[in-house]
Short mmCIF file of C-alpha atoms in Angstrom, two decimals:
data_model
loop_
_atom_site.label_atom_id
_atom_site.label_comp_id
_atom_site.label_asym_id
_atom_site.label_seq_id
_atom_site.Cartn_x
_atom_site.Cartn_y
_atom_site.Cartn_z
CA MET A 1 6.32 19.11 -3.81
CA ARG A 2 8.28 17.98 -0.77
CA ASN A 3 5.91 19.55 1.75
CA ALA A 4 2.64 18.49 0.13
CA TYR A 5 0.34 16.21 2.10
CA THR A 6 0.41 12.99 0.10
CA TYR A 7 -1.49 9.85 1.00
CA ILE A 8 -3.01 6.67 -0.38
CA ARG A 9 -6.35 5.50 0.92
CA ALA A 10 -8.95 2.80 0.39
CA VAL A 11 -12.67 3.43 0.74
CA ASP A 12 -15.57 1.00 0.78
CA ALA A 13 -18.66 1.10 -1.47
CA ARG A 14 -20.27 3.74 0.77
CA GLY A 15 -17.22 6.00 0.53
CA VAL A 16 -16.14 5.27 4.12
CA GLU A 17 -12.37 5.34 4.50
CA MET A 18 -11.02 1.92 5.53
CA LEU A 19 -7.34 2.82 5.75
CA ARG A 20 -4.86 5.54 4.88
CA PHE A 21 -1.08 5.63 4.43
CA ASP A 22 0.57 9.01 4.90
CA LEU A 23 3.35 9.35 2.32
CA SER A 24 4.29 12.98 2.92
CA GLY A 25 7.62 13.65 4.51
CA GLY A 26 9.45 11.03 6.48
CA ALA A 27 12.85 9.68 5.61
CA GLY A 28 11.38 6.18 5.35
CA TYR A 29 10.09 6.86 1.83
CA GLU A 30 13.03 8.80 0.34
CA ASP A 31 14.69 5.89 -1.51
CA ARG A 32 11.47 3.95 -2.17
CA ARG A 33 9.87 3.57 -5.59
CA SER A 34 6.90 1.29 -4.98
CA MET A 35 4.53 0.15 -2.25
CA LEU A 36 2.43 -2.92 -1.57
CA PHE A 37 -0.57 -1.08 -0.22
CA ALA A 38 -2.81 -3.94 0.90
CA GLU A 39 -3.94 -7.47 0.15
CA LEU A 40 -7.35 -8.86 -0.57
CA VAL A 41 -7.66 -12.55 0.32
CA ARG A 42 -10.59 -14.84 -0.39
CA GLU A 43 -11.38 -17.19 2.47
CA ALA A 44 -14.15 -19.72 3.11
CA GLY A 45 -16.31 -17.13 4.85
CA GLY A 46 -15.80 -14.35 2.31
CA TRP A 47 -13.10 -11.75 1.72
CA ARG A 48 -10.47 -10.32 4.05
CA PHE A 49 -8.77 -6.97 3.43
CA ARG A 50 -5.48 -6.29 5.19
CA ALA A 51 -3.39 -3.12 5.10
CA ILE A 52 0.32 -3.83 4.51
CA GLY A 53 2.26 -0.68 3.57
CA ASP A 54 5.47 -2.52 2.62
CA THR A 55 7.86 -0.47 0.45
CA SER A 56 10.60 -1.36 -2.02
CA GLU A 57 13.50 0.34 -3.78
CA SER A 58 12.49 -1.47 -6.99
CA ASP A 59 9.74 -0.37 -9.33
CA THR A 60 9.28 -3.70 -11.11
CA LEU A 61 6.45 -6.17 -10.55
CA VAL A 62 8.93 -9.05 -10.84
CA GLU A 63 10.67 -8.00 -7.62
CA TRP A 64 7.36 -8.01 -5.75
CA LEU A 65 6.38 -11.40 -7.17
CA LYS A 66 9.66 -12.95 -5.97
CA ARG A 67 8.45 -12.40 -2.41
CA TYR A 68 5.44 -14.64 -3.01
CA VAL A 69 6.89 -17.42 -5.16
#
C-alpha cells in the first residue's frame, strides 16, 4: 500500500489529538524499520510529553537503548 495515508497519532483522555506523524510517502522512511514516536518525562511539576519522530534502520530495542545509556 505505497499510496495509502499512514500516520501515527497520540490523543489525550478526551480524544483530542495531541500530535500526528505522517508516515505515508516520503523517501525519508523508505529504509527505516522503527520510530521513537515521543517521550513522556516525569518532572517535579508533573508530566511532560514531547513529540520526537526519530527513525532508525534497526528494529531492535537494544539499538534504541544504546542512545540513552
